[in-house]
GROMACS .gro file of C-alpha atoms in nm:
model
  323
    1MET     CA    1  19.935  -1.439  -0.149
    2SER     CA    2  19.581  -1.405  -0.227
    3VAL     CA    3  19.300  -1.597  -0.042
    4PRO     CA    4  19.147  -1.870  -0.247
    5GLU     CA    5  18.790  -1.779  -0.385
    6GLU     CA    6  18.622  -2.054  -0.176
    7GLU     CA    7  18.795  -1.935   0.146
    8GLU     CA    8  18.705  -1.577   0.059
    9ARG     CA    9  18.339  -1.641   0.047
   10LEU     CA   10  18.362  -1.782   0.399
   11LEU     CA   11  18.532  -1.457   0.550
   12PRO     CA   12  18.301  -1.231   0.748
   13LEU     CA   13  18.145  -0.946   0.543
   14ALA     CA   14  18.350  -0.689   0.730
   15GLN     CA   15  18.669  -0.847   0.602
   16ARG     CA   16  18.542  -0.899   0.244
   17TRP     CA   17  18.417  -0.547   0.203
   18PRO     CA   18  18.594  -0.343   0.476
   19ARG     CA   19  18.510  -0.001   0.338
   20ALA     CA   20  18.150  -0.062   0.280
   21SER     CA   21  18.116  -0.225   0.622
   22LYS     CA   22  18.262   0.068   0.793
   23PHE     CA   23  18.033   0.302   0.585
   24LEU     CA   24  17.736   0.098   0.706
   25LEU     CA   25  17.836   0.057   1.071
   26SER     CA   26  17.910   0.446   1.095
   27GLY     CA   27  17.577   0.512   0.955
   28CYS     CA   28  17.417   0.281   1.206
   29ALA     CA   29  17.596   0.461   1.499
   30ALA     CA   30  17.501   0.801   1.346
   31THR     CA   31  17.142   0.708   1.338
   32VAL     CA   32  17.138   0.613   1.709
   33ALA     CA   33  17.313   0.937   1.812
   34GLU     CA   34  17.076   1.151   1.583
   35LEU     CA   35  16.759   1.008   1.721
   36ALA     CA   36  16.891   1.059   2.095
   37THR     CA   37  16.995   1.428   2.044
   38PHE     CA   38  16.777   1.566   1.754
   39PRO     CA   39  16.557   1.792   1.974
   40LEU     CA   40  16.885   1.974   2.083
   41ASP     CA   41  16.964   2.026   1.703
   42LEU     CA   42  16.613   2.181   1.650
   43THR     CA   43  16.628   2.402   1.922
   44LYS     CA   44  16.980   2.522   1.813
   45THR     CA   45  16.847   2.590   1.457
   46ARG     CA   46  16.563   2.800   1.598
   47LEU     CA   47  16.787   3.004   1.808
   48GLN     CA   48  17.026   3.074   1.520
   49MET     CA   49  16.734   3.195   1.285
   50GLN     CA   50  16.583   3.448   1.538
   51GLY     CA   51  16.684   3.822   1.498
   52GLU     CA   52  16.815   3.788   1.139
   53ALA     CA   53  16.906   4.129   1.053
   54ALA     CA   54  16.889   4.081   0.690
   55LEU     CA   55  16.525   4.008   0.699
   56ALA     CA   56  16.461   4.365   0.748
   57ARG     CA   57  16.540   4.430   0.377
   58LEU     CA   58  16.246   4.209   0.277
   59GLY     CA   59  16.015   4.388   0.501
   60ASP     CA   60  15.981   4.068   0.737
   61VAL     CA   61  15.876   4.195   1.078
   62ALA     CA   62  15.780   3.848   1.211
   63ARG     CA   63  16.138   3.812   1.334
   64GLU     CA   64  16.064   4.032   1.612
   65SER     CA   65  15.740   3.857   1.708
   66ALA     CA   66  15.761   3.596   1.996
   67PRO     CA   67  16.142   3.575   2.017
   68TYR     CA   68  16.303   3.262   2.166
   69ARG     CA   69  16.490   3.345   2.499
   70GLY     CA   70  16.746   3.071   2.568
   71MET     CA   71  16.764   2.701   2.503
   72VAL     CA   72  16.513   2.573   2.779
   73ARG     CA   73  16.241   2.836   2.707
   74THR     CA   74  16.285   2.747   2.320
   75ALA     CA   75  16.228   2.375   2.380
   76LEU     CA   76  15.941   2.445   2.607
   77GLY     CA   77  15.791   2.691   2.358
   78ILE     CA   78  15.791   2.424   2.087
   79ILE     CA   79  15.631   2.178   2.297
   80GLN     CA   80  15.358   2.411   2.419
   81GLU     CA   81  15.291   2.581   2.078
   82GLU     CA   82  15.357   2.296   1.830
   83GLY     CA   83  15.348   1.977   2.016
   84PHE     CA   84  15.603   1.741   2.177
   85LEU     CA   85  15.671   1.539   1.863
   86LYS     CA   86  15.772   1.856   1.668
   87LEU     CA   87  16.098   1.836   1.868
   88TRP     CA   88  16.184   1.572   1.605
   89GLN     CA   89  16.049   1.760   1.297
   90GLY     CA   90  16.308   1.713   1.020
   91VAL     CA   91  16.459   1.410   1.187
   92THR     CA   92  16.409   1.181   0.862
   93PRO     CA   93  16.635   1.393   0.633
   94ALA     CA   94  16.869   1.429   0.933
   95ILE     CA   95  16.909   1.043   0.949
   96TYR     CA   96  16.948   1.040   0.566
   97ARG     CA   97  17.208   1.304   0.601
   98HIS     CA   98  17.397   1.122   0.873
   99VAL     CA   99  17.414   0.799   0.709
  100VAL     CA  100  17.580   0.971   0.396
  101TYR     CA  101  17.782   1.213   0.590
  102SER     CA  102  17.912   1.008   0.877
  103GLY     CA  103  17.978   0.705   0.635
  104GLY     CA  104  18.161   0.922   0.388
  105ARG     CA  105  18.369   1.094   0.647
  106MET     CA  106  18.477   0.800   0.847
  107VAL     CA  107  18.581   0.592   0.547
  108THR     CA  108  18.772   0.896   0.396
  109TYR     CA  109  18.952   0.971   0.716
  110GLU     CA  110  19.053   0.611   0.786
  111HIS     CA  111  19.175   0.581   0.420
  112LEU     CA  112  19.377   0.880   0.449
  113ARG     CA  113  19.513   0.758   0.786
  114GLU     CA  114  19.597   0.404   0.683
  115VAL     CA  115  19.688   0.434   0.318
  116VAL     CA  116  19.780   0.798   0.214
  117PHE     CA  117  19.954   0.935   0.514
  118GLY     CA  118  20.030   0.623   0.704
  119LYS     CA  119  20.124   0.568   1.071
  120SER     CA  120  20.454   0.514   1.205
  121GLU     CA  121  20.580   0.201   1.328
  122ASP     CA  122  20.527   0.283   1.694
  123GLU     CA  123  20.152   0.368   1.586
  124HIS     CA  124  20.230   0.739   1.639
  125TYR     CA  125  20.016   0.955   1.402
  126PRO     CA  126  20.128   1.322   1.382
  127LEU     CA  127  19.875   1.588   1.468
  128TRP     CA  128  19.913   1.784   1.147
  129LYS     CA  129  19.830   1.471   0.940
  130SER     CA  130  19.524   1.424   1.163
  131VAL     CA  131  19.413   1.785   1.107
  132ILE     CA  132  19.437   1.761   0.732
  133GLY     CA  133  19.271   1.406   0.730
  134GLY     CA  134  18.985   1.546   0.948
  135MET     CA  135  18.922   1.850   0.730
  136MET     CA  136  18.945   1.653   0.407
  137ALA     CA  137  18.697   1.384   0.545
  138GLY     CA  138  18.443   1.656   0.659
  139VAL     CA  139  18.464   1.819   0.309
  140ILE     CA  140  18.403   1.498   0.117
  141GLY     CA  141  18.125   1.369   0.350
  142GLN     CA  142  17.935   1.706   0.372
  143PHE     CA  143  17.946   1.764   0.011
  144LEU     CA  144  17.794   1.426  -0.066
  145ALA     CA  145  17.521   1.489   0.210
  146ASN     CA  146  17.429   1.859   0.136
  147PRO     CA  147  17.095   1.788  -0.016
  148THR     CA  148  16.965   1.600   0.286
  149ASP     CA  149  17.111   1.868   0.511
  150LEU     CA  150  16.930   2.142   0.318
  151VAL     CA  151  16.594   1.961   0.353
  152LYS     CA  152  16.657   1.899   0.722
  153VAL     CA  153  16.720   2.276   0.798
  154GLN     CA  154  16.426   2.397   0.599
  155MET     CA  155  16.188   2.143   0.754
  156GLN     CA  156  16.320   2.232   1.104
  157MET     CA  157  16.181   2.583   1.041
  158GLU     CA  158  15.827   2.465   0.926
  159GLY     CA  159  15.683   2.492   1.267
  160LYS     CA  160  15.792   2.846   1.327
  161ARG     CA  161  15.641   2.938   0.988
  162LYS     CA  162  15.299   2.796   1.093
  163LEU     CA  163  15.309   3.003   1.414
  164GLU     CA  164  15.386   3.319   1.208
  165GLY     CA  165  15.081   3.265   0.996
  166LYS     CA  166  15.308   3.181   0.679
  167PRO     CA  167  15.201   2.896   0.452
  168LEU     CA  168  15.389   2.558   0.502
  169ARG     CA  169  15.640   2.497   0.225
  170PHE     CA  170  15.660   2.123   0.238
  171ARG     CA  171  15.421   1.812   0.314
  172GLY     CA  172  15.706   1.590   0.379
  173VAL     CA  173  16.059   1.490   0.321
  174HIS     CA  174  16.015   1.373  -0.042
  175HIS     CA  175  15.790   1.657  -0.133
  176ALA     CA  176  16.067   1.888  -0.002
  177PHE     CA  177  16.332   1.727  -0.216
  178ALA     CA  178  16.092   1.742  -0.515
  179LYS     CA  179  16.001   2.109  -0.463
  180ILE     CA  180  16.356   2.220  -0.423
  181LEU     CA  181  16.457   2.045  -0.725
  182ALA     CA  182  16.177   2.188  -0.926
  183GLU     CA  183  16.231   2.550  -0.809
  184GLY     CA  184  16.615   2.543  -0.816
  185GLY     CA  185  16.721   2.248  -1.016
  186ILE     CA  186  17.018   2.026  -0.927
  187ARG     CA  187  17.207   2.356  -0.822
  188GLY     CA  188  16.925   2.413  -0.573
  189LEU     CA  189  16.999   2.092  -0.384
  190TRP     CA  190  17.353   2.206  -0.324
  191ALA     CA  191  17.242   2.549  -0.195
  192GLY     CA  192  17.468   2.665   0.100
  193TRP     CA  193  17.726   2.394   0.019
  194VAL     CA  194  18.019   2.634   0.047
  195PRO     CA  195  17.943   2.734   0.406
  196ASN     CA  196  17.844   2.379   0.472
  197ILE     CA  197  18.179   2.225   0.380
  198GLN     CA  198  18.355   2.496   0.570
  199ARG     CA  199  18.150   2.411   0.874
  200ALA     CA  200  18.213   2.043   0.831
  201ALA     CA  201  18.594   2.083   0.781
  202LEU     CA  202  18.609   2.279   1.115
  203VAL     CA  203  18.372   2.045   1.300
  204ASN     CA  204  18.561   1.739   1.185
  205MET     CA  205  18.891   1.901   1.257
  206GLY     CA  206  18.750   1.917   1.612
  207ASP     CA  207  18.573   1.582   1.616
  208LEU     CA  208  18.778   1.335   1.425
  209THR     CA  209  19.116   1.486   1.498
  210THR     CA  210  19.042   1.546   1.854
  211TYR     CA  211  18.902   1.192   1.923
  212ASP     CA  212  19.174   1.015   1.731
  213THR     CA  213  19.449   1.201   1.898
  214VAL     CA  214  19.332   1.188   2.249
  215LYS     CA  215  19.227   0.828   2.228
  216HIS     CA  216  19.580   0.738   2.090
  217TYR     CA  217  19.757   0.952   2.342
  218LEU     CA  218  19.559   0.779   2.639
  219VAL     CA  219  19.632   0.439   2.497
  220LEU     CA  220  19.988   0.492   2.436
  221ASN     CA  221  20.085   0.719   2.732
  222THR     CA  222  19.851   0.631   3.024
  223PRO     CA  223  19.757   0.308   3.202
  224LEU     CA  224  19.417   0.328   3.003
  225GLU     CA  225  19.343   0.053   2.765
  226ASP     CA  226  19.142   0.075   2.426
  227ASN     CA  227  18.794   0.036   2.620
  228ILE     CA  228  18.471   0.223   2.697
  229MET     CA  229  18.654   0.462   2.949
  230THR     CA  230  18.898   0.590   2.689
  231HIS     CA  231  18.624   0.609   2.422
  232GLY     CA  232  18.411   0.808   2.666
  233LEU     CA  233  18.705   1.048   2.763
  234SER     CA  234  18.799   1.102   2.395
  235SER     CA  235  18.458   1.165   2.282
  236LEU     CA  236  18.403   1.436   2.556
  237CYS     CA  237  18.690   1.629   2.438
  238SER     CA  238  18.601   1.588   2.064
  239GLY     CA  239  18.250   1.730   2.130
  240LEU     CA  240  18.374   2.032   2.306
  241VAL     CA  241  18.632   2.121   2.048
  242ALA     CA  242  18.406   2.061   1.756
  243SER     CA  243  18.150   2.288   1.898
  244ILE     CA  244  18.395   2.572   1.960
  245LEU     CA  245  18.528   2.562   1.605
  246GLY     CA  246  18.190   2.472   1.432
  247THR     CA  247  17.933   2.708   1.577
  248PRO     CA  248  18.011   3.024   1.385
  249ALA     CA  249  18.011   2.839   1.038
  250ASP     CA  250  17.687   2.654   1.150
  251VAL     CA  251  17.508   2.983   1.201
  252ILE     CA  252  17.619   3.101   0.863
  253LYS     CA  253  17.526   2.771   0.706
  254SER     CA  254  17.177   2.762   0.863
  255ARG     CA  255  17.097   3.115   0.750
  256ILE     CA  256  17.211   3.065   0.393
  257MET     CA  257  17.040   2.737   0.355
  258ASN     CA  258  16.697   2.872   0.505
  259GLN     CA  259  16.696   3.207   0.322
  260PRO     CA  260  16.420   3.247   0.054
  261ARG     CA  261  16.551   3.213  -0.310
  262ASP     CA  262  16.443   3.334  -0.668
  263LYS     CA  263  16.349   3.114  -0.958
  264GLN     CA  264  16.708   3.054  -1.050
  265GLY     CA  265  16.795   2.919  -0.693
  266ARG     CA  266  16.982   3.248  -0.597
  267GLY     CA  267  16.956   3.368  -0.237
  268LEU     CA  268  16.759   3.692  -0.184
  269LEU     CA  269  16.934   3.787   0.145
  270TYR     CA  270  17.313   3.673   0.113
  271LYS     CA  271  17.525   3.674  -0.186
  272SER     CA  272  17.784   3.443  -0.017
  273SER     CA  273  17.897   3.302   0.306
  274THR     CA  274  18.125   3.604   0.352
  275ASP     CA  275  17.845   3.850   0.290
  276CYS     CA  276  17.634   3.651   0.560
  277LEU     CA  277  17.918   3.670   0.808
  278ILE     CA  278  17.953   4.053   0.746
  279GLN     CA  279  17.581   4.113   0.765
  280ALA     CA  280  17.558   3.908   1.092
  281VAL     CA  281  17.843   4.079   1.266
  282GLN     CA  282  17.745   4.432   1.141
  283GLY     CA  283  17.372   4.401   1.228
  284GLU     CA  284  17.373   4.183   1.535
  285GLY     CA  285  17.733   4.182   1.689
  286PHE     CA  286  18.015   3.939   1.687
  287MET     CA  287  17.843   3.714   1.937
  288SER     CA  288  17.557   3.666   1.691
  289LEU     CA  289  17.806   3.399   1.546
  290TYR     CA  290  17.763   3.198   1.858
  291LYS     CA  291  17.384   3.200   1.887
  292GLY     CA  292  17.280   2.853   1.985
  293PHE     CA  293  17.628   2.755   2.115
  294LEU     CA  294  17.481   2.611   2.442
  295PRO     CA  295  17.230   2.371   2.262
  296SER     CA  296  17.508   2.312   2.009
  297TRP     CA  297  17.749   2.211   2.272
  298LEU     CA  298  17.496   2.027   2.475
  299ARG     CA  299  17.392   1.838   2.168
  300MET     CA  300  17.743   1.785   2.031
  301THR     CA  301  17.892   1.620   2.334
  302PRO     CA  302  17.636   1.356   2.385
  303TRP     CA  303  17.610   1.307   2.007
  304SER     CA  304  17.972   1.248   1.979
  305MET     CA  305  17.968   1.019   2.298
  306VAL     CA  306  17.673   0.815   2.167
  307PHE     CA  307  17.827   0.802   1.826
  308TRP     CA  308  18.172   0.701   1.913
  309LEU     CA  309  18.079   0.437   2.192
  310THR     CA  310  17.811   0.284   1.956
  311TYR     CA  311  18.060   0.290   1.658
  312GLU     CA  312  18.351   0.131   1.868
  313LYS     CA  313  18.114  -0.125   2.006
  314ILE     CA  314  17.959  -0.234   1.671
  315ARG     CA  315  18.301  -0.245   1.518
  316GLU     CA  316  18.404  -0.480   1.782
  317MET     CA  317  18.097  -0.697   1.747
  318SER     CA  318  18.141  -0.700   1.366
  319GLY     CA  319  18.499  -0.807   1.382
  320VAL     CA  320  18.635  -0.486   1.256
  321SER     CA  321  18.952  -0.349   1.430
  322PRO     CA  322  18.905  -0.046   1.670
  323PHE     CA  323  18.904   0.295   1.499
   0.00000   0.00000   0.00000
């Protein structure tokens, strides 16, 4: 029986528009997590870009000058050479990206779990369904957020370009969007979308699937209840698994999105994500795919913890059922 109109108006917003509310709540949680851990993301990106073998074809020798040596030295080098606040360079498009990305992936995953696949009567949710749901949620969320991710990656490299004596490409976030759109058209805003969604599928298979599986296993099979302890343990596991699965795809994604392009928006270094993978392994070795793993893991784990703890708490405060 439908709720009368006058009673429906009195319902909390979270009950009147559940999907929109979950989208906004996840965006808020992601913003908090992004601000807290962004310097690690910047450090990771700088490490992934150094020693890029494909740059030799363009005669770029700058890649060998002042190489970064590890996560701590990279972060200290950025502070000393560019300034402390440069650790947050590119954070604005990163927040834009996570509002869209996290909102999209969370709403998609819950819709698939509750409506498409459905849980059993005893609240059991098979792992294979969670894996498929996590990967699909990552693909959809990342495809929607690709333009903001592209701007974030390119702006993170602006400080390095300045130190190498190269002209800066962008004056700010909106100028970056406008310039990429002018040079590459709509297609240019989705540069690197294939490796991007590949990475998102792997990361969310690690993050969403692991968190959901570990949390409900702990609630159903141990004395632990659905509280902050359970959320914390589940988020620690999800951060580790997401880093292991996602780092190689993250390296490929970052390189493709940061490569120079022609007037048609085509990359000058790599033809595809597969080509980038082959060049990286042949030119730098297999472990080049795990460049930046330590800052990636150190960032993913606190990011995951801050996000999930914040998300679960604001869901509770807003009257939305636990994840």
